[in-house]
PDB file of N, CA and C in Angstrom:
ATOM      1  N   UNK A   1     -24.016   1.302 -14.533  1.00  0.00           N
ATOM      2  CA  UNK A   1     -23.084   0.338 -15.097  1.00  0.00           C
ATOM      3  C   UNK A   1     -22.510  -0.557 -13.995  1.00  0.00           C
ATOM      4  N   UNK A   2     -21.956  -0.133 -13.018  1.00  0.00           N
ATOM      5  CA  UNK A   2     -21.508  -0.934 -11.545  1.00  0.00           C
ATOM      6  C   UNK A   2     -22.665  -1.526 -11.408  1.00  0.00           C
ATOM      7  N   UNK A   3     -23.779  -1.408 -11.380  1.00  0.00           N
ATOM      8  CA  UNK A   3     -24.726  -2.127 -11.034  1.00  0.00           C
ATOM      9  C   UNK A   3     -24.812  -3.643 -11.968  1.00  0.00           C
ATOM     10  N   UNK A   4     -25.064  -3.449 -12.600  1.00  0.00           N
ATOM     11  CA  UNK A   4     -25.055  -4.659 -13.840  1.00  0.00           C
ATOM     12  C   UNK A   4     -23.839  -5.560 -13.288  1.00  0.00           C
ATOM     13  N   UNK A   5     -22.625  -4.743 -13.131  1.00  0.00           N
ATOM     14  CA  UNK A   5     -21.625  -5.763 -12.992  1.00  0.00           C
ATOM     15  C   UNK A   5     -21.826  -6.470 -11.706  1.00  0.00           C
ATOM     16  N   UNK A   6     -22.001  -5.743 -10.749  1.00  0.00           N
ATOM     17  CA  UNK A   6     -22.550  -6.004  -9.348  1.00  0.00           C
ATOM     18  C   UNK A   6     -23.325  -7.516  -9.363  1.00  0.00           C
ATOM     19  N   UNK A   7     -24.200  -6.765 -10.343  1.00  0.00           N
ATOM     20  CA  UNK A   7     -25.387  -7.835 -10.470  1.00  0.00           C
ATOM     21  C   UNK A   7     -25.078  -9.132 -11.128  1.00  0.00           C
ATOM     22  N   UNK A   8     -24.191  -9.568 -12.024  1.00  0.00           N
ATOM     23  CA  UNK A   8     -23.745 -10.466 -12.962  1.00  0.00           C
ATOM     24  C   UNK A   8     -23.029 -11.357 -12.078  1.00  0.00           C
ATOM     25  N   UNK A   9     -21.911 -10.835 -11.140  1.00  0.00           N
ATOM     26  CA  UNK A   9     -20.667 -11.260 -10.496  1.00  0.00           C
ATOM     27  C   UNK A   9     -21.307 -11.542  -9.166  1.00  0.00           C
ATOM     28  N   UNK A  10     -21.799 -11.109  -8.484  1.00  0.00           N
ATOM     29  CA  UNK A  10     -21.807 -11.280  -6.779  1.00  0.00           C
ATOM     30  C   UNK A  10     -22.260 -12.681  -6.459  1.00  0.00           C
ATOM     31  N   UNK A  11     -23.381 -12.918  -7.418  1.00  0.00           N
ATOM     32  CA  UNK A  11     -23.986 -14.329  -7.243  1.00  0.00           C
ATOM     33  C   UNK A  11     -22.786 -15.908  -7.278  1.00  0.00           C
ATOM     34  N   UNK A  12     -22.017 -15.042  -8.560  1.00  0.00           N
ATOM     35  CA  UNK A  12     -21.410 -16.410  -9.108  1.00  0.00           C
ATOM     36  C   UNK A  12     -20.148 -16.426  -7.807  1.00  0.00           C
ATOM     37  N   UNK A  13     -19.387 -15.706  -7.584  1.00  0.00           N
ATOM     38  CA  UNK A  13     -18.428 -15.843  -6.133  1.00  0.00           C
ATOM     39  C   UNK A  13     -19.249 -16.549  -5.352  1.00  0.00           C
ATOM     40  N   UNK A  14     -20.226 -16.011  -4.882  1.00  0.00           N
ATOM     41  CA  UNK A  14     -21.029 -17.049  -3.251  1.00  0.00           C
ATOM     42  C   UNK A  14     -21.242 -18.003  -3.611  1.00  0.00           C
ATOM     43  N   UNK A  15     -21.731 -18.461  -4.956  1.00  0.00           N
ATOM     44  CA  UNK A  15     -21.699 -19.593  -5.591  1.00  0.00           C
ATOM     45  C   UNK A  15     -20.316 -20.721  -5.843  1.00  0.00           C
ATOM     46  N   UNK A  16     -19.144 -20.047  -6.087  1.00  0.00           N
ATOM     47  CA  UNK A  16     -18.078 -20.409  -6.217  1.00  0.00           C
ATOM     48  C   UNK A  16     -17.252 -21.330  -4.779  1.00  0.00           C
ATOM     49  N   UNK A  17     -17.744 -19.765  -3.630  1.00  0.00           N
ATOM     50  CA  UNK A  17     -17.169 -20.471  -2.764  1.00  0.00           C
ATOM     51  C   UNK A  17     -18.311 -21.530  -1.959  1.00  0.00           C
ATOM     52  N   UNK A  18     -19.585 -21.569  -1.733  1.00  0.00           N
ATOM     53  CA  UNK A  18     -20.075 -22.732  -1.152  1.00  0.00           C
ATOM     54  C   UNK A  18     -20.083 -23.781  -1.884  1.00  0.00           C
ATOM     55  N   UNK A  19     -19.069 -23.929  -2.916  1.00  0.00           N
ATOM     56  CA  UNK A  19     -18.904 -25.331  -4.030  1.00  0.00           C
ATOM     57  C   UNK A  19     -17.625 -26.405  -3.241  1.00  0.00           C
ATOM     58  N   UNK A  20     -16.721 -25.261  -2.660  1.00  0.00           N
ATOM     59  CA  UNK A  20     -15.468 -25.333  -1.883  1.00  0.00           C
ATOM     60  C   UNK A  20     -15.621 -25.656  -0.683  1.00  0.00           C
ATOM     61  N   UNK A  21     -16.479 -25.180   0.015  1.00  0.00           N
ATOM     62  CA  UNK A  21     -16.322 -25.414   1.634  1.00  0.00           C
ATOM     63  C   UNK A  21     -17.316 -26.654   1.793  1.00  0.00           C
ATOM     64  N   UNK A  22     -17.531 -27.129   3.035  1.00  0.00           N
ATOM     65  CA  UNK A  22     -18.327 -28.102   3.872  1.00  0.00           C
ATOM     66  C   UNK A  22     -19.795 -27.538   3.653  1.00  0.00           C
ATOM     67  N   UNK A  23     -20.609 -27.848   3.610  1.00  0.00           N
ATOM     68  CA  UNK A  23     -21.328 -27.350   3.446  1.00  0.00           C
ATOM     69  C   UNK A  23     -22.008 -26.625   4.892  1.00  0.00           C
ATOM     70  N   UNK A  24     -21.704 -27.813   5.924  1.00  0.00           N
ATOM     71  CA  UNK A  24     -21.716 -26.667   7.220  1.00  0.00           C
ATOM     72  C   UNK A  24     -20.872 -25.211   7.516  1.00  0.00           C
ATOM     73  N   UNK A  25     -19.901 -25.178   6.710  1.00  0.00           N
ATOM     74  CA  UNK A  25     -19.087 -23.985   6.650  1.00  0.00           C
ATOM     75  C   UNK A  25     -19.240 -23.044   5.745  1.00  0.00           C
ATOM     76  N   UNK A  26     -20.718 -22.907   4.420  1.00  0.00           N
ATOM     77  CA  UNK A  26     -20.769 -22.525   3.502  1.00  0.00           C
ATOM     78  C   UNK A  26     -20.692 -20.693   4.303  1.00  0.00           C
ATOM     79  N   UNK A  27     -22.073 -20.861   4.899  1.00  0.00           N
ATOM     80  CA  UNK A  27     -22.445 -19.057   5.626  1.00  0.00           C
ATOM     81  C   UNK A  27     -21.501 -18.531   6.002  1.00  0.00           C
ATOM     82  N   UNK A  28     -20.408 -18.768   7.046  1.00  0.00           N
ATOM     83  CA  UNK A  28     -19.378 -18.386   7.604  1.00  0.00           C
ATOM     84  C   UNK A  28     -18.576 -18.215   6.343  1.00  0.00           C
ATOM     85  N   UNK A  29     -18.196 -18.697   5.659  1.00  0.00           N
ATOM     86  CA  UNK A  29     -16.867 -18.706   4.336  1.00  0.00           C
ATOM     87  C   UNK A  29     -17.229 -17.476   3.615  1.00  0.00           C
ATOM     88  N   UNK A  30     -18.483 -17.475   3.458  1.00  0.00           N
ATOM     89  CA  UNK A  30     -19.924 -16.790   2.320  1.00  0.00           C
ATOM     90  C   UNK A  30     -19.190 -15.183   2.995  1.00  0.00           C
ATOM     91  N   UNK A  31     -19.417 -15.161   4.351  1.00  0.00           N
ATOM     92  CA  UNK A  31     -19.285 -13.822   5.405  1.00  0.00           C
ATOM     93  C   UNK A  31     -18.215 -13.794   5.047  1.00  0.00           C
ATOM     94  N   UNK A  32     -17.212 -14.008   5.342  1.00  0.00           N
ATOM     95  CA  UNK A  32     -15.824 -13.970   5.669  1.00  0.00           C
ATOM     96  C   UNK A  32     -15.334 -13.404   3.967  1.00  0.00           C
ATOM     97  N   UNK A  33     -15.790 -14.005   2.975  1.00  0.00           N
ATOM     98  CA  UNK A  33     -15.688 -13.701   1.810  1.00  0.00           C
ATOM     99  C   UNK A  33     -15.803 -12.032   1.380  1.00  0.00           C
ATOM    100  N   UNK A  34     -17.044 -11.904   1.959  1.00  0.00           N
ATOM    101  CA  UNK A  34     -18.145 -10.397   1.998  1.00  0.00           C
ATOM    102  C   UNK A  34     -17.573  -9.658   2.321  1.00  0.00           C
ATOM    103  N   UNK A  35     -16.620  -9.612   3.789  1.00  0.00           N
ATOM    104  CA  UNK A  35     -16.004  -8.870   4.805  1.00  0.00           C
ATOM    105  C   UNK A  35     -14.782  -8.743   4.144  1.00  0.00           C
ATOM    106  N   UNK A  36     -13.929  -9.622   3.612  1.00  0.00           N
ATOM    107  CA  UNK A  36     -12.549  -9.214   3.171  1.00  0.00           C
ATOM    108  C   UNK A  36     -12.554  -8.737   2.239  1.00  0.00           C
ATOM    109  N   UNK A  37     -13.515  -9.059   0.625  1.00  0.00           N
ATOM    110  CA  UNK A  37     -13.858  -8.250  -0.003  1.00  0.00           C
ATOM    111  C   UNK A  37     -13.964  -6.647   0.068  1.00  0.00           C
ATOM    112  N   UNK A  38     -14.829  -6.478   0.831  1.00  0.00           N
ATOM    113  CA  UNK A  38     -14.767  -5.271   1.185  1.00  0.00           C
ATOM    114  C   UNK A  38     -13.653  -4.307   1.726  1.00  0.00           C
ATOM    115  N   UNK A  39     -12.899  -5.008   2.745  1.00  0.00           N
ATOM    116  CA  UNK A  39     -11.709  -4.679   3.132  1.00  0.00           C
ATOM    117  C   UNK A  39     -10.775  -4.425   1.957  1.00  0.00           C
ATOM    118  N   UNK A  40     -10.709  -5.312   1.284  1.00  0.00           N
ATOM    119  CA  UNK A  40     -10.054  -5.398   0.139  1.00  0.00           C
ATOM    120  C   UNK A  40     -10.087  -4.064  -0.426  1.00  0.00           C
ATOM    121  N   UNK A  41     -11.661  -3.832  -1.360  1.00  0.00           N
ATOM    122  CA  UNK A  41     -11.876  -2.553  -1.685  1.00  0.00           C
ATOM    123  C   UNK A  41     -11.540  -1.454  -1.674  1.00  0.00           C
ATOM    124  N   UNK A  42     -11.712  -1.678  -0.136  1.00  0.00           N
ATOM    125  CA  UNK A  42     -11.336  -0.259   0.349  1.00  0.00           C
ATOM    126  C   UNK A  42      -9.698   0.177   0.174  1.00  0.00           C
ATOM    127  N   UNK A  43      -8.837  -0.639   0.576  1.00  0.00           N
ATOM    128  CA  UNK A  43      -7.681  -0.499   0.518  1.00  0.00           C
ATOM    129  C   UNK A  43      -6.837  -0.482  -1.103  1.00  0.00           C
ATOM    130  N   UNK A  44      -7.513  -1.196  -1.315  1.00  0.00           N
ATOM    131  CA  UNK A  44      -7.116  -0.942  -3.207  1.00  0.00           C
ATOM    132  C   UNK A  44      -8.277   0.574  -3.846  1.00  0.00           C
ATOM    133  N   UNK A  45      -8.604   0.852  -3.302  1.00  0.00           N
ATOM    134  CA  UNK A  45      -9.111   2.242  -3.766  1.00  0.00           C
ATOM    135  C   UNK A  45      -8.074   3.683  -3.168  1.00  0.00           C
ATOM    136  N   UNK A  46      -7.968   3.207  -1.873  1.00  0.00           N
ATOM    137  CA  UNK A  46      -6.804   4.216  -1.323  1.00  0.00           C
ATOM    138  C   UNK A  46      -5.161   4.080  -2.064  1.00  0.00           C
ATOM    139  N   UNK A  47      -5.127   3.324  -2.452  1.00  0.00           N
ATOM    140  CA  UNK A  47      -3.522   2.708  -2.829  1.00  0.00           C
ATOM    141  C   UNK A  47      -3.826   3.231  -4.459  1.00  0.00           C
ATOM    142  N   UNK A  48      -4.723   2.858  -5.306  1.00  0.00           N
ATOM    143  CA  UNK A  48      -5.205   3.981  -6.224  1.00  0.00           C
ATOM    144  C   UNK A  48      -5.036   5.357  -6.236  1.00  0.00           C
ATOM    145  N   UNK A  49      -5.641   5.506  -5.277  1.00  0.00           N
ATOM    146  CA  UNK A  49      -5.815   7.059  -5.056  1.00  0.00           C
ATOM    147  C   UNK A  49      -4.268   7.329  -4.950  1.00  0.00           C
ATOM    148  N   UNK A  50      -3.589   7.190  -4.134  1.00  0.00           N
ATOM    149  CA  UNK A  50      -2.223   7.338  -4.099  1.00  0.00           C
ATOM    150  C   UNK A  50      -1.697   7.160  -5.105  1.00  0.00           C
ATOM    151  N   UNK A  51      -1.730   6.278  -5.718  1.00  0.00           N
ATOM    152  CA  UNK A  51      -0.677   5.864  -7.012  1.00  0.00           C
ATOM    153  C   UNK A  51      -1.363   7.089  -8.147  1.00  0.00           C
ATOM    154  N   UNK A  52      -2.241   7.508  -8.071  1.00  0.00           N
ATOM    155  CA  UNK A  52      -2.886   8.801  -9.264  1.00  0.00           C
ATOM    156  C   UNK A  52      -2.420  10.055  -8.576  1.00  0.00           C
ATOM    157  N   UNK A  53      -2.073  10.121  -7.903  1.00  0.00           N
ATOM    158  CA  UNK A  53      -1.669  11.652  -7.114  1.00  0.00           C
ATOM    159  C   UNK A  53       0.158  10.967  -7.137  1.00  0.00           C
ATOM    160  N   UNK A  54       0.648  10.336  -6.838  1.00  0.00           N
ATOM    161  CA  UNK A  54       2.405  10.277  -6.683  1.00  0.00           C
ATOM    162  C   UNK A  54       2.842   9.891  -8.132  1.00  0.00           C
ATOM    163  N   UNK A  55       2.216   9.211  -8.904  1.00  0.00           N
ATOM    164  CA  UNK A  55       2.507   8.542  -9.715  1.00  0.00           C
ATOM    165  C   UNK A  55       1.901   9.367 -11.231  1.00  0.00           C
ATOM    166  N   UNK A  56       0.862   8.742 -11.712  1.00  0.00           N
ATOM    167  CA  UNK A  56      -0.180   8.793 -12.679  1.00  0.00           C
ATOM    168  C   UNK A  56      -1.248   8.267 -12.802  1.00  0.00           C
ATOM    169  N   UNK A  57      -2.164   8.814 -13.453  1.00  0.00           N
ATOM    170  CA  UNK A  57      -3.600   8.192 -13.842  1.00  0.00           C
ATOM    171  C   UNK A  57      -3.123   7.109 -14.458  1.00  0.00           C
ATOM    172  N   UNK A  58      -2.326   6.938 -15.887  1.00  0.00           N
ATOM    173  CA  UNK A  58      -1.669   6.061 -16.397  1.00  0.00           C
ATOM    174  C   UNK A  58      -1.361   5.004 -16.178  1.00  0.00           C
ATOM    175  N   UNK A  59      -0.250   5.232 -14.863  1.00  0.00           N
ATOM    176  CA  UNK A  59      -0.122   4.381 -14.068  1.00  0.00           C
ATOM    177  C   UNK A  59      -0.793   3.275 -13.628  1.00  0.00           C
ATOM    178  N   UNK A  60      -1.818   3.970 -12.767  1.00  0.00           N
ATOM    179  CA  UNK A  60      -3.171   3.239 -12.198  1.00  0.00           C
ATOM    180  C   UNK A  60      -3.549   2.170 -13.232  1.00  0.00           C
ATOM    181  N   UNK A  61      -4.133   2.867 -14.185  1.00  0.00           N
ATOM    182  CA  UNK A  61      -4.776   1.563 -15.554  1.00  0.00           C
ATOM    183  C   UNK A  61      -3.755   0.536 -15.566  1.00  0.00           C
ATOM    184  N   UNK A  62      -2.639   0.990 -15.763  1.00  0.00           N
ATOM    185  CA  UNK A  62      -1.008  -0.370 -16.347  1.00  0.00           C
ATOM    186  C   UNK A  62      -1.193  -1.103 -14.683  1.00  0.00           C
ATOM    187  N   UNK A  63      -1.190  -0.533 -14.171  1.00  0.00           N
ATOM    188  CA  UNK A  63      -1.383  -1.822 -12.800  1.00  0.00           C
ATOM    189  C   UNK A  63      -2.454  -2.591 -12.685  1.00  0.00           C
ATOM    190  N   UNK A  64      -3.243  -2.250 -12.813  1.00  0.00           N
ATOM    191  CA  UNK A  64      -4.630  -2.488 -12.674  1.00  0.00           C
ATOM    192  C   UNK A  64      -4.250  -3.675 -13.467  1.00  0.00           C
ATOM    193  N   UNK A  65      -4.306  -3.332 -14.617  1.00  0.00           N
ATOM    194  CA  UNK A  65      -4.392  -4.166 -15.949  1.00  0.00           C
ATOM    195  C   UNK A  65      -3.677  -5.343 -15.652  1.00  0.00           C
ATOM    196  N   UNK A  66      -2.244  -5.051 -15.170  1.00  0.00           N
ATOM    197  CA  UNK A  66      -1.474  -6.090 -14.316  1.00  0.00           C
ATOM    198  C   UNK A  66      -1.770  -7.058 -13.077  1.00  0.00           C
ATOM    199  N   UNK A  67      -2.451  -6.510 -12.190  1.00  0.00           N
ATOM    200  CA  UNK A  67      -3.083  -7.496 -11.000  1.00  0.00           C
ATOM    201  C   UNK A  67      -4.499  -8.069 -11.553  1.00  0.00           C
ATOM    202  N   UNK A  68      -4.856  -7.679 -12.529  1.00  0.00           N
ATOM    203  CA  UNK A  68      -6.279  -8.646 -13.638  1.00  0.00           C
ATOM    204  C   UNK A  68      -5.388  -9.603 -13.982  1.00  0.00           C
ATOM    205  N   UNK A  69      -4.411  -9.128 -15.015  1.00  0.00           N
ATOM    206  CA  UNK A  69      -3.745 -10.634 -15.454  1.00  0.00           C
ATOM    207  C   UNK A  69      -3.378 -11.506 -14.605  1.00  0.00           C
ATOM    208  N   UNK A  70      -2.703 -11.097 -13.446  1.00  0.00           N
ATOM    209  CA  UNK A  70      -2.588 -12.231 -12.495  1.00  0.00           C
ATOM    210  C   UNK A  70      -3.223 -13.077 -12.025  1.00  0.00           C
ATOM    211  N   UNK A  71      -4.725 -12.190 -11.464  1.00  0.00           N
ATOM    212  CA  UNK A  71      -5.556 -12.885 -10.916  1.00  0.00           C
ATOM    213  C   UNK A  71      -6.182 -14.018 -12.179  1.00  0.00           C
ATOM    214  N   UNK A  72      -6.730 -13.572 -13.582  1.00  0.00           N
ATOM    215  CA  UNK A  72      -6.855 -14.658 -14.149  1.00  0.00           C
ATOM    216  C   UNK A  72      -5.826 -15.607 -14.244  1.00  0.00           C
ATOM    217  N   UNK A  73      -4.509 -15.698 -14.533  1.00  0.00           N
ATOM    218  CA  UNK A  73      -3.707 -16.916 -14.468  1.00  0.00           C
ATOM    219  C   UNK A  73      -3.988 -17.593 -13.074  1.00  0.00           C
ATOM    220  N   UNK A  74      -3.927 -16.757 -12.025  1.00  0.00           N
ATOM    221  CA  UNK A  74      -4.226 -17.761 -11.089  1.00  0.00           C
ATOM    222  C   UNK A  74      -5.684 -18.523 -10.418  1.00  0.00           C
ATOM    223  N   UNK A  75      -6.552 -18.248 -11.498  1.00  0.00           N
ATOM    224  CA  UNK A  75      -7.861 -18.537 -11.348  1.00  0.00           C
ATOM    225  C   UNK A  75      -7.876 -19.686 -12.585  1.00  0.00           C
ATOM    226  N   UNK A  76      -7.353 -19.634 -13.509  1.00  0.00           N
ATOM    227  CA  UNK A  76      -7.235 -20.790 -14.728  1.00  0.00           C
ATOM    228  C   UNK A  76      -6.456 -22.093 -14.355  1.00  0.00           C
ATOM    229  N   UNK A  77      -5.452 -21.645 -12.818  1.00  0.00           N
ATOM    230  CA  UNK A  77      -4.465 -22.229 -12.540  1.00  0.00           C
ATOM    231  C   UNK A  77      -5.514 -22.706 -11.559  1.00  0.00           C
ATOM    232  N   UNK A  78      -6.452 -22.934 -10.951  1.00  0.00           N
ATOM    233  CA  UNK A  78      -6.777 -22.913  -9.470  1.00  0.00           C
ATOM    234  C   UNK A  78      -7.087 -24.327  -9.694  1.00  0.00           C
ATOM    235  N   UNK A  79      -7.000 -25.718  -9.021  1.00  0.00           N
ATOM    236  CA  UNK A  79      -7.808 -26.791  -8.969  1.00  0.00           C
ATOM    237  C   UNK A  79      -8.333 -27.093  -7.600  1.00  0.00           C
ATOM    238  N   UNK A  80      -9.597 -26.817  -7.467  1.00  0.00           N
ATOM    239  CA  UNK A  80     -10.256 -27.236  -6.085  1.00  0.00           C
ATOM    240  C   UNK A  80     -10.009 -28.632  -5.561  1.00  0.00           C
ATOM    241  N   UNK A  81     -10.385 -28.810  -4.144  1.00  0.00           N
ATOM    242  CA  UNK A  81     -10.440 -30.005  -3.645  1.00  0.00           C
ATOM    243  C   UNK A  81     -11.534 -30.912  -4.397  1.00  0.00           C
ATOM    244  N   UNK A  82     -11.161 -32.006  -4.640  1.00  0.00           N
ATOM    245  CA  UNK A  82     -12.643 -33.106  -4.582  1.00  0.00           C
ATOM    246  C   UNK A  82     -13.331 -33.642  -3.399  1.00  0.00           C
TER     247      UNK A  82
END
């Protein structure tokens, strides 16, 4: 199942962001994207993990659910450069 999603999503981000940058700056942005991502990951999996052990499983989902909504408002909200 991660896979599929994997597979659906990864393209359209690298896609997203070399729409944004210079196009001499696409690879570097592309990386930099990859790398914080990941960083990202990782740290929102530990902060998970924590919040299900101090908190609740419960919990976890109602946040979750909460930093989705955000991120879509601020992705509906987003207007790129021309």
């Amino acid at each position: 199942l991660y896979g599929m999603y994997a597979a659906a999503t990864e393209g359209v981000g690298k896609a997203f962001i070399s729409v944004m940058v210079p196009k001499g700056e696409a690879a570097s942005a592309i990386g930099t994207f990859a790398g914080l991502s990941s960083l990202v990951a990782f740290v929102a999996s530990a902060v998970a993990g924590l919040l299900w052990s101090a908190v609740s499983p419960e919990f976890v989902f109602a946040f979750s659910a909460g930093g989705t909504l955000l991120a879509a408002l601020l992705l509906v909200n987003f207007k790129p450069h021309s």
